[in-house]
């Protein structure tokens, strides 16, 4: 996994408002999506993030050392 | 600024105080549970997805939702967290725990009275109701028990403030040359703001609404009671927000792994709120016909100045978080964000709350502009705005803070940290849907405060999407929020039933990069700031109030129980002004001597 489960949760949360308003933004560019299309698009984005997150990465990656630090808890 | 040199948890150091704080928090969570329940009922009702109450009961539900959440939930939490902050930062218990229980008791009795009046509205068998919404605008009239309950509740909060001032005075005798510790400073300035603000509601209820509901007077001047309500109604939003700010200043930097960027800046922020919170209330009345445009314009200008302390807060808090992240090994322009302790529900909750508050700030600026306000006034946009501010910046911060406080207050570890993390993220997600759809619906002109937002022979038209989609989004968001509340309560109950734990962190605040010694002494001169605040309030309100009374009479247009003319009034206002300024200047010493005289 490229990021921790918790980080993934937060990333997905941050994507939510973007997906919700994407349809409005696209409408400005005269791209009109139906509800179904925007739901599908949203799910596709979520799927992409999941693939990115779970895609096995080189073990020597430097993603995690800072996670060793305690939360102060 | 590490306070409890002794180390240990809060309950180790202050067992008696921990009980009061815990009771206040539990009272607040009970209100959250009830308020959340009514929230989901009204959401499903007005979106016409699921209805099981009659539409004419909608205002009873909405009143309960508003009052339980923005009065009971927020303020009970606040008094708990303020007691914790004062005792911890002064490192001394309250002076007399019986007095502490007294104010807690008064607040509880007041709540029960008001709640009884509201909930009686659900049944016809009791001849009592208070379907007046949390703004209780006349001519809507509640049973007198509701108004009296509010009075008792507010008196409780006044005494709570007196309790904290008393602690500070006692501490000052022993530490004459020390600066006020930051958390205590924040509590005291917030309470000074509260004392000034509650004058409005006290006059409104005691002089007008309560006698009116008892039949002692026949009518009131609705513009006057509304104006008095908003005299209190704007500062109360900072009463909800400042405890959240306090947690962002004194806890968040520590949890991020760093130190507070600047103690002096934090003091300046709280002083600005004391000065500017009250003389802006008329910005809620841009559409009230009885108030001249000029007064509204002044209120708007003051409001724009109020942005400053919030921007200062955003800067200081983000700078402190960045400092923490870099201490934890974070690097890069934005890369440091990854190094923040996102898996910690206390951090994640507060950070998400802060982020949503930024969005709420932007929609707030639109509310504050006199001309654009006309576009969104009384539409669903407005609940969309304040579910981001009080409904998230405050509520979510309080819930996140609970995950830190509850172990401190009970000596028991949090029941489940993963559930806690999911809970705060779910709140963010639910609020994204709910608040977004509310804002969007408001732009279409869909009104707030109605069980039936559709009209016969008229369709609201959406630029993008449809009203049905917005309704669905609203209901989806509301449902996620309701689930989030259930998870939160489950964690509270689970923690209460946990066994005692030995390895809890010590009860400490964040240290500072730039401490109080860097700030000018004058910042701690509370009398000075209070006096300036009072003068600003008099400047902002005396003329509007005089002209409202002049136009509509003190007790309504035709009814004047005693002859009133503009001359007598301005004389009265002038005398009052002189008197208040003088009184405020001496209040400090007076209260102090009386208190010590009476109590010692
Ligand atoms: C389960 C979570 C919640 C849901 C589903 C919810 C839903 C709603 C809805 C749909 C309205 C608009 C009703 C209307 O105008 O017709 C509303 C109003 C309101 N909500 Fe919430 N809400 C929730 C949580 C909160 C929280 C946490 C707070 C504050 C701490 C809050 C404070 C308010 C207030 C003050 C009003 C305005 C009441 C009035 O107009 O008199 N709500 N809520
Ligand atoms: Cu306001």
XYZ file of C-alpha atoms and ligand atoms in Angstrom:
717
model
C 0.000 0.000 0.000
C 1.217 3.408 -0.942
C -0.458 5.249 1.931
C -1.891 4.187 5.269
C -5.559 3.238 5.558
C -6.233 6.397 7.530
C -4.540 8.611 4.958
C -6.597 6.963 2.235
C -9.775 7.738 4.163
C -8.791 11.389 4.416
C -7.857 11.602 0.733
C -11.207 10.142 -0.260
C -12.976 12.608 2.008
C -11.162 15.496 0.348
C -12.210 14.257 -3.076
C -15.900 14.252 -2.130
C -16.536 18.003 -2.467
C -14.700 18.002 -5.783
C -16.863 15.231 -7.155
C -20.008 16.884 -5.831
C -19.328 20.165 -7.603
C -17.531 18.794 -10.663
C -20.780 18.734 -12.570
C -21.359 22.444 -12.015
C -17.822 23.290 -13.026
C -18.080 21.205 -16.182
C -21.356 22.927 -17.037
C -19.435 26.185 -17.322
C -17.454 24.518 -20.085
C -20.735 23.459 -21.668
C -20.228 19.847 -20.690
C -23.597 18.804 -19.264
C -23.587 15.541 -17.352
C -26.640 13.646 -16.144
C -26.796 12.483 -12.531
C -25.901 8.966 -13.609
C -22.921 10.163 -15.618
C -21.599 12.232 -12.744
C -22.060 9.362 -10.302
C -20.153 7.081 -12.682
C -17.459 9.716 -13.103
C -17.226 10.069 -9.328
C -16.919 6.333 -8.828
C -14.256 6.222 -11.536
C -12.230 8.864 -9.704
C -12.586 6.969 -6.440
C -11.538 3.747 -8.200
C -8.472 5.507 -9.625
C -7.456 6.679 -6.185
C -7.947 3.197 -4.779
C -5.810 1.670 -7.528
C -3.135 4.275 -6.925
C -3.261 3.637 -3.187
C -3.152 -0.142 -3.322
C -0.783 -0.466 -6.280
C 2.253 -2.246 -4.850
C 5.111 0.147 -4.647
C 8.834 -0.389 -4.427
C 9.549 -1.407 -0.828
C 12.482 1.022 -0.607
C 10.034 3.904 -0.878
C 10.336 6.640 1.683
C 6.601 7.011 2.318
C 6.491 5.950 5.925
C 9.367 7.022 8.142
C 7.575 10.011 9.595
C 4.740 7.767 10.649
C 7.028 6.237 13.204
C 6.807 9.424 15.203
C 4.239 9.249 17.931
C 1.095 11.314 17.802
C 1.683 12.471 21.288
C -1.092 10.211 22.363
C 3.337 27.356 28.981
C 3.263 23.780 30.145
C 0.895 24.118 33.025
C 0.552 21.063 35.120
C 4.134 20.593 36.190
C 2.749 17.756 38.230
C 1.962 15.781 35.054
C -0.929 13.362 35.259
C -4.395 13.523 33.783
C -7.009 16.118 34.585
C -8.968 13.783 36.813
C -5.806 13.007 38.811
C -5.202 16.676 39.495
C -8.767 17.970 39.797
C -11.140 15.107 40.620
C -13.961 17.348 41.878
C -13.783 19.690 38.896
C -13.607 16.720 36.532
C -17.048 15.656 37.740
C -18.625 19.022 36.910
C -16.936 19.226 33.532
C -18.043 15.680 32.750
C -21.632 16.483 33.716
C -21.593 19.565 31.502
C -20.271 17.529 28.588
C -22.794 14.742 29.058
C -25.616 17.314 29.190
C -24.302 18.758 25.981
C -24.182 15.353 24.267
C -27.743 14.600 25.312
C -28.783 17.800 23.571
C -26.754 16.767 20.524
C -28.555 13.435 20.389
C -32.002 15.031 20.589
C -31.116 17.833 18.208
C -29.674 15.397 15.680
C -32.823 13.292 15.845
C -35.001 16.307 15.083
C -32.531 17.322 12.364
C -32.964 14.133 10.395
C -36.750 14.195 10.894
C -37.068 17.659 9.405
C -34.619 16.892 6.603
C -36.608 13.873 5.463
C -39.831 15.824 5.894
C -39.018 18.941 3.924
C -37.428 16.954 1.122
C -40.611 14.861 1.088
C -38.638 11.628 1.258
C -40.168 10.299 4.433
C -42.895 11.982 6.459
C -44.370 10.830 9.695
C -45.235 14.115 11.364
C -47.901 16.542 10.248
C -46.522 19.618 8.540
C -48.062 21.837 11.200
C -45.735 20.187 13.689
C -42.689 21.197 11.697
C -42.003 24.318 13.717
C -42.037 22.349 16.946
C -39.379 20.066 15.476
C -37.372 22.947 14.051
C -37.512 24.891 17.312
C -36.261 21.859 19.205
C -33.510 21.309 16.631
C -32.324 24.904 16.770
C -32.554 25.430 20.526
C -31.108 22.083 21.580
C -28.174 22.377 19.199
C -27.164 26.015 19.207
C -28.083 26.835 22.779
C -27.898 23.650 24.828
C -25.292 21.538 23.027
C -22.841 24.331 22.308
C -23.095 26.244 25.569
C -22.995 23.239 27.883
C -19.915 22.061 26.043
C -18.412 25.510 26.321
C -18.847 25.846 30.073
C -17.282 22.428 30.511
C -14.309 23.120 28.309
C -13.807 26.613 29.788
C -13.757 25.209 33.308
C -11.172 22.680 32.159
C -9.111 25.421 30.467
C -9.135 27.816 33.430
C -8.326 25.228 36.079
C -5.612 23.625 33.949
C -3.918 26.828 32.863
C -3.995 28.465 36.313
C -3.100 25.104 37.806
C -5.615 25.570 40.604
C -9.064 24.214 41.321
C -12.169 26.385 41.411
C -12.528 28.470 44.566
C -15.726 26.823 45.757
C -17.011 23.716 44.040
C -20.527 24.275 45.448
C -20.717 27.508 43.467
C -19.649 25.612 40.357
C -22.423 23.080 40.880
C -24.810 25.986 41.477
C -24.318 27.456 38.025
C -24.376 24.057 36.411
C -27.643 23.398 38.241
C -29.173 26.688 37.107
C -28.254 25.978 33.501
C -29.816 22.532 33.782
C -33.028 23.815 35.360
C -33.289 26.521 32.704
C -32.829 23.953 29.965
C -35.450 21.647 31.411
C -37.946 24.524 31.629
C -37.391 25.647 28.040
C -37.310 22.073 26.750
C -40.574 21.249 28.522
C -42.251 24.242 26.893
C -40.952 23.264 23.450
C -41.678 19.544 23.661
C -45.164 20.127 25.062
C -45.913 21.467 21.589
C -46.016 17.865 20.374
C -49.129 17.067 22.327
C -52.487 18.783 22.471
C -53.212 17.434 25.929
C -50.928 20.034 27.512
C -51.858 23.625 26.825
C -48.334 24.787 26.294
C -46.062 25.355 23.321
C -43.037 27.315 22.199
C -43.019 26.949 18.416
C -41.066 30.152 18.040
C -37.772 28.849 16.582
C -34.517 29.677 18.265
C -34.883 33.332 17.259
C -38.261 33.695 19.070
C -39.304 36.640 16.901
C -42.500 38.363 17.956
C -45.338 38.112 16.989
C -44.644 34.404 17.441
C -45.298 33.841 21.102
C -44.086 31.069 23.379
C -45.371 29.903 26.721
C -43.779 31.972 29.514
C -41.946 28.875 30.752
C -39.774 29.000 27.622
C -38.667 32.599 28.206
C -38.175 32.032 31.897
C -36.110 28.934 31.172
C -33.849 30.970 28.900
C -33.408 33.564 31.624
C -32.438 30.958 34.223
C -30.055 29.349 31.747
C -28.347 32.645 30.937
C -28.049 33.556 34.612
C -26.284 30.209 35.023
C -23.753 31.178 32.358
C -23.224 34.552 34.055
C -22.366 32.802 37.290
C -20.079 30.429 35.408
C -18.187 33.462 34.148
C -18.039 34.860 37.692
C -16.577 31.539 38.815
C -13.725 31.812 36.291
C -13.071 35.466 37.095
C -12.915 34.537 40.749
C -10.312 31.862 40.020
C -8.279 34.369 38.077
C -8.439 37.018 40.832
C -7.360 34.491 43.419
C -4.509 33.392 41.175
C -3.504 36.993 40.573
C -3.100 37.641 44.300
C -0.532 34.894 44.369
C 1.103 35.686 41.028
C 0.952 39.476 40.813
C 3.628 39.870 38.148
C 2.684 37.092 35.790
C 0.849 37.377 32.498
C -2.603 35.814 32.334
C -2.089 32.314 30.939
C -3.380 32.218 27.359
C -6.309 29.790 27.823
C -7.584 31.764 30.820
C -7.152 34.990 28.865
C -9.299 33.514 26.090
C -11.988 32.434 28.536
C -12.117 35.826 30.254
C -12.305 37.876 27.055
C -14.998 35.567 25.676
C -17.015 35.969 28.859
C -16.680 39.758 28.796
C -18.103 39.659 25.288
C -20.895 37.425 26.583
C -21.772 39.788 29.438
C -22.132 42.674 27.019
C -24.061 40.622 24.476
C -26.558 39.139 26.911
C -27.746 42.612 27.908
C -29.701 42.603 24.621
C -31.501 39.364 25.241
C -32.050 40.115 28.919
C -33.835 43.367 28.084
C -35.754 41.742 25.244
C -37.065 38.942 27.442
C -37.443 40.598 30.832
C -38.898 43.905 29.669
C -40.915 42.738 26.684
C -41.419 39.082 25.822
C -41.857 37.560 29.258
C -44.393 40.176 30.476
C -46.120 39.839 27.107
C -46.394 36.055 27.372
C -47.749 36.465 30.915
C -50.377 38.895 29.671
C -49.007 41.809 31.683
C -48.562 43.867 28.509
C -50.711 43.581 25.408
C -48.198 43.918 22.633
C -44.563 44.480 21.772
C -42.656 46.255 19.025
C -41.399 43.373 16.856
C -38.620 45.412 15.251
C -37.345 46.342 18.677
C -37.320 42.803 20.077
C -35.732 41.501 16.869
C -33.023 44.123 17.079
C -32.389 43.276 20.709
C -32.287 39.617 19.753
C -29.569 40.229 17.146
C -27.705 42.457 19.567
C -27.100 39.096 21.258
C -27.518 36.916 18.189
C -24.339 37.858 16.429
C -21.976 37.730 19.410
C -23.475 34.363 20.324
C -22.012 32.947 17.124
C -18.600 33.843 18.517
C -19.622 32.326 21.803
C -19.969 29.070 19.867
C -16.854 29.627 17.854
C -14.332 30.937 20.380
C -14.113 27.710 22.389
C -13.340 25.992 19.085
C -10.728 28.670 18.330
C -9.294 28.128 21.776
C -8.874 24.425 21.073
C -7.278 25.232 17.716
C -4.807 27.546 19.448
C -3.948 25.572 22.552
C -4.398 21.934 21.485
C -3.967 21.631 17.725
C -0.307 22.780 17.605
C 0.619 20.232 20.268
C -1.253 17.421 18.558
C 0.433 18.388 15.283
C 3.756 17.846 17.035
C 4.782 21.506 17.308
C 4.192 24.728 19.158
C 1.766 27.613 18.900
C 3.203 30.114 16.439
C 2.383 33.239 18.429
C 0.809 33.834 21.818
C 0.551 37.648 21.345
C -1.304 37.234 18.057
C -3.788 34.922 19.760
C -4.419 37.576 22.411
C -4.969 40.232 19.772
C -7.497 37.986 18.041
C -9.576 37.488 21.163
C -9.503 41.200 21.951
C -10.724 41.986 18.451
C -13.628 39.621 18.967
C -14.468 41.290 22.258
C -14.471 44.689 20.550
C -16.227 43.854 17.294
C -18.648 41.003 17.955
C -21.557 43.041 19.259
C -21.745 46.222 17.160
C -22.566 44.202 14.018
C -25.837 42.466 14.882
C -27.874 44.585 12.463
C -26.257 42.669 9.598
C -28.904 40.012 10.276
C -31.588 42.598 9.586
C -30.636 43.908 6.159
C -34.179 43.157 5.030
C -35.968 44.539 8.080
C -38.028 47.481 6.863
C -37.944 49.505 10.074
C -34.217 50.199 10.100
C -32.575 52.896 8.009
C -30.099 51.831 5.310
C -27.340 53.929 6.860
C -27.346 51.907 10.066
C -27.216 48.728 8.010
C -24.270 50.093 6.099
C -22.370 50.797 9.333
C -23.110 47.261 10.521
C -21.788 45.896 7.233
C -18.551 47.870 7.542
C -17.994 46.621 11.091
C -18.697 43.091 9.912
C -16.020 43.262 7.269
C -13.523 44.294 9.977
C -14.520 41.162 11.869
C -12.975 39.091 9.101
C -9.580 40.203 10.329
C -9.381 38.135 13.536
C -10.621 35.067 11.692
C -7.975 35.509 9.004
C -5.352 36.005 11.730
C -6.543 32.768 13.295
C -6.300 30.889 10.019
C -2.754 32.165 9.589
C -1.598 31.365 13.125
C -3.189 27.947 13.264
C -1.907 26.841 9.865
C 1.569 28.191 10.679
C 1.553 26.221 13.936
C 0.462 23.084 12.126
C 3.186 23.524 9.532
C 5.699 23.971 12.332
C 4.471 20.724 13.870
C 4.577 18.868 10.569
C 8.150 19.989 9.929
C 9.121 18.878 13.423
C 7.735 15.505 12.481
C 9.972 15.354 9.416
C 7.629 16.876 6.861
C 9.254 18.683 3.939
C 8.363 20.492 0.735
C 5.942 23.209 -0.242
C 2.836 21.146 0.417
C 4.557 17.874 1.281
C 4.476 18.760 4.990
C 0.724 18.209 4.955
C 1.418 14.476 4.655
C 3.435 14.520 7.855
C 0.457 15.670 9.949
C -1.074 13.068 12.279
C -4.169 12.432 10.179
C -4.797 9.093 11.832
C -5.414 10.841 15.133
C -9.169 11.601 15.317
C -8.507 14.639 17.504
C -6.301 16.158 14.849
C -8.282 14.987 11.825
C -11.558 16.236 13.306
C -10.215 19.674 14.158
C -8.404 20.047 10.833
C -11.483 19.042 8.832
C -13.582 21.401 10.942
C -11.148 24.226 10.196
C -11.264 23.471 6.500
C -15.058 23.533 6.392
C -14.983 26.730 8.397
C -13.005 28.342 5.581
C -15.828 27.443 3.198
C -18.354 28.777 5.727
C -16.333 31.975 5.925
C -16.698 32.514 2.203
C -20.439 32.006 2.198
C -20.542 34.245 5.269
C -18.948 37.064 3.321
C -21.806 36.782 0.853
C -24.325 36.964 3.685
C -22.520 40.005 5.048
C -22.640 42.051 1.844
C -25.787 44.163 1.960
C -26.573 43.866 -1.722
C -25.866 40.166 -2.279
C -27.573 39.340 0.977
C -30.863 40.220 -0.723
C -30.276 37.271 -3.043
C -29.910 34.678 -0.312
C -31.853 36.134 2.610
C -34.199 33.624 4.249
C -33.338 30.942 1.729
C -31.831 27.549 2.456
C -28.454 29.136 1.690
C -28.397 30.503 5.232
C -28.712 27.119 7.017
C -26.151 25.913 4.470
C -23.808 28.584 5.777
C -24.252 28.025 9.470
C -24.105 24.247 9.341
C -20.522 24.887 8.203
C -19.821 27.344 11.000
C -21.651 26.343 14.173
C -22.707 22.982 12.736
C -19.145 22.000 11.809
C -16.422 24.442 12.872
C -17.845 24.358 16.394
C -19.671 21.024 16.512
C -16.972 18.932 14.845
C -14.197 20.613 16.821
C -16.135 19.885 20.012
C -16.535 16.240 19.051
C -12.859 15.938 18.142
C -11.879 17.689 21.374
C -14.063 15.226 23.245
C -11.787 12.430 22.054
C -8.983 14.190 23.911
C -11.002 15.454 26.886
C -13.019 12.405 27.770
C -9.996 10.271 28.745
C -8.727 13.256 30.761
C -12.043 13.590 32.566
C -12.710 9.914 33.192
C -9.230 8.434 33.442
C -10.371 5.897 30.854
C -8.941 5.358 27.392
C -11.094 6.231 24.400
C -13.279 3.280 23.507
C -12.340 3.091 19.824
C -10.033 5.406 17.903
C -10.862 3.973 14.467
C -14.560 4.559 14.985
C -13.649 8.075 16.076
C -11.700 8.706 12.886
C -14.491 7.319 10.721
C -16.937 9.488 12.674
C -15.159 12.772 11.973
C -14.625 11.897 8.302
C -18.293 10.935 8.002
C -19.267 14.327 9.402
C -17.124 16.015 6.768
C -18.675 13.891 4.039
C -22.257 14.344 5.238
C -21.797 18.066 5.627
C -20.293 18.310 2.158
C -23.504 16.920 0.709
C -25.919 18.671 3.025
C -24.350 22.097 3.079
C -23.583 22.103 -0.621
C -27.150 21.263 -1.549
C -28.480 23.847 0.904
C -26.326 26.590 -0.603
C -27.323 25.568 -4.110
C -31.010 25.378 -3.216
C -30.770 28.817 -1.637
C -29.408 30.256 -4.858
C -32.541 29.004 -6.584
C -34.600 30.859 -3.989
C -35.856 27.818 -2.070
C -36.895 29.147 1.354
C -35.712 27.948 4.727
C -37.960 27.285 7.711
C -40.775 25.600 5.882
C -42.192 22.094 5.832
C -43.436 22.578 2.284
C -40.783 24.253 0.179
C -42.744 23.644 -3.008
C -45.487 25.998 -4.067
C -48.578 25.256 -6.107
C -48.161 26.191 -9.750
C -44.557 27.240 -9.377
C -41.329 25.368 -9.981
C -37.888 26.366 -8.801
C -35.486 25.990 -11.668
C -31.941 24.808 -11.293
C -29.229 26.029 -13.649
C -27.433 22.738 -13.417
C -29.216 19.636 -12.185
C -32.676 19.641 -10.652
C -34.443 20.372 -7.399
C -35.093 16.673 -6.892
C -31.363 15.998 -6.972
C -30.712 18.737 -4.448
C -33.353 17.234 -2.181
C -31.742 13.854 -2.490
C -28.314 15.311 -1.723
C -29.717 17.091 1.309
C -31.278 13.917 2.651
C -28.163 11.857 1.944
C -25.997 14.367 3.765
C -28.424 14.537 6.683
C -28.451 10.753 6.979
C -24.638 10.559 7.034
C -24.572 13.232 9.724
C -27.105 11.342 11.800
C -24.981 8.183 11.540
C -21.951 10.221 12.517
C -23.724 11.436 15.659
C -24.653 7.858 16.554
C -21.007 6.765 16.206
C -19.906 9.684 18.336
C -22.359 8.853 21.092
C -21.368 5.190 20.923
C -17.780 6.217 21.579
C -18.792 8.411 24.508
C -20.834 5.625 26.089
C -18.169 3.019 25.316
C -15.528 5.167 26.967
C -17.684 5.724 30.038
C -17.920 1.955 30.486
C -14.209 1.339 29.895
C -11.943 0.399 32.795
C -9.463 2.897 34.238
C -6.295 3.215 32.207
C -2.807 4.014 33.511
C -1.076 5.196 30.386
C -3.005 8.302 29.438
C -1.085 11.411 28.361
C -0.637 14.251 30.832
C -3.101 17.138 30.718
C -1.077 19.827 28.941
C -1.431 22.643 26.462
C 0.739 23.484 23.487
C 3.910 25.429 24.118
C 4.554 28.610 22.170
C 7.218 29.720 19.721
C 6.597 33.330 20.652
C 5.340 33.545 24.214
C 3.403 36.131 26.249
C 6.646 37.936 27.149
C 6.723 39.105 23.511
C 3.387 40.860 23.764
C 2.771 44.334 25.180
C 1.367 44.378 28.714
C -1.615 46.444 27.588
C -3.128 43.384 25.914
C -3.922 42.022 29.365
C -5.742 45.193 30.437
C -9.226 43.717 30.377
C -10.887 46.833 31.815
C -9.613 48.962 28.969
C -10.848 46.580 26.270
C -14.217 46.192 27.948
C -14.646 49.946 28.147
C -13.819 50.344 24.448
C -16.178 47.502 23.577
C -19.016 49.168 25.480
C -18.400 52.486 23.758
C -18.478 50.781 20.338
C -21.755 49.089 21.213
C -23.283 52.391 22.318
C -22.128 54.057 19.108
C -23.516 51.272 16.951
C -26.842 50.786 18.709
C -28.058 53.947 20.418
C -29.321 55.687 17.277
C -30.886 52.626 15.628
C -32.673 51.717 18.857
C -33.890 55.266 19.372
C -35.279 55.502 15.878
C -36.946 52.082 16.157
C -38.670 53.109 19.374
C -39.564 56.449 17.872
C -41.230 54.833 14.860
C -42.902 51.835 16.423
C -43.255 52.697 20.100
C -41.706 50.859 22.988
C -44.585 48.390 23.239
C -45.922 48.509 19.709
C -47.238 51.269 17.467
C -50.256 52.579 19.345
C -49.672 51.353 22.797
C -47.521 53.516 25.025
C -47.929 52.663 28.675
C -46.225 55.930 29.475
C -45.646 58.966 27.276
C -42.488 58.613 25.219
C -41.025 61.235 22.959
C -37.760 61.373 21.115
C -36.485 64.131 23.443
C -37.028 62.170 26.629
C -35.482 59.193 24.913
C -32.293 60.885 23.834
C -31.980 62.309 27.312
C -32.470 58.819 28.667
C -29.909 57.397 26.250
C -27.418 60.070 27.203
C -27.819 59.470 30.909
C -27.578 55.760 30.321
C -24.416 56.193 28.324
C -22.776 58.243 31.059
C -23.910 55.816 33.655
C -22.749 52.675 31.847
C -19.319 54.019 31.045
C -18.813 55.023 34.642
C -20.257 51.753 35.882
C -18.087 49.624 33.647
C -14.984 51.423 34.795
C -15.686 50.519 38.399
C -17.379 47.172 37.896
C -14.102 45.319 38.160
C -13.195 46.539 41.618
C -16.789 46.501 42.751
C -17.481 42.892 41.858
C -14.157 41.887 43.253
C -14.681 43.523 46.614
C -18.270 42.318 46.895
C -17.361 38.795 45.965
C -14.498 38.602 48.392
C -16.649 40.331 50.992
C -19.579 37.996 50.565
C -17.737 34.769 50.096
C -14.730 34.907 52.327
C -27.890 15.278 11.951
C -27.388 16.442 11.724
C -28.182 17.626 11.206
C -29.165 17.659 10.253
C -29.692 16.487 9.433
C -29.617 19.026 10.142
C -30.597 19.477 9.253
C -31.113 20.752 9.220
C -32.025 21.270 8.239
C -32.540 20.523 7.015
C -32.334 22.544 8.587
C -33.240 23.525 7.818
C -34.664 23.371 8.155
C -35.516 24.470 7.571
O -35.083 25.648 7.513
O -36.640 24.179 7.168
C -31.633 22.833 9.792
C -31.700 24.030 10.480
C -30.883 24.354 11.532
N -29.844 23.592 12.043
Fe -29.404 21.697 11.550
N -28.932 19.788 11.034
C -28.023 18.979 11.685
C -27.119 19.347 12.651
C -27.018 20.612 13.173
C -26.013 21.040 14.114
C -24.881 20.163 14.651
C -26.298 22.324 14.413
C -25.582 23.276 15.322
C -24.717 22.963 16.234
C -27.492 22.704 13.678
C -28.121 23.927 13.760
C -29.233 24.309 13.045
C -29.927 25.567 13.198
C -29.595 26.674 14.186
C -30.964 25.583 12.252
C -31.949 26.727 11.991
C -33.206 26.537 12.718
C -34.166 27.637 12.366
O -34.292 27.999 11.197
O -34.789 28.142 13.314
N -27.900 21.650 12.933
N -30.886 21.729 10.158
Cu -23.930 37.662 12.442
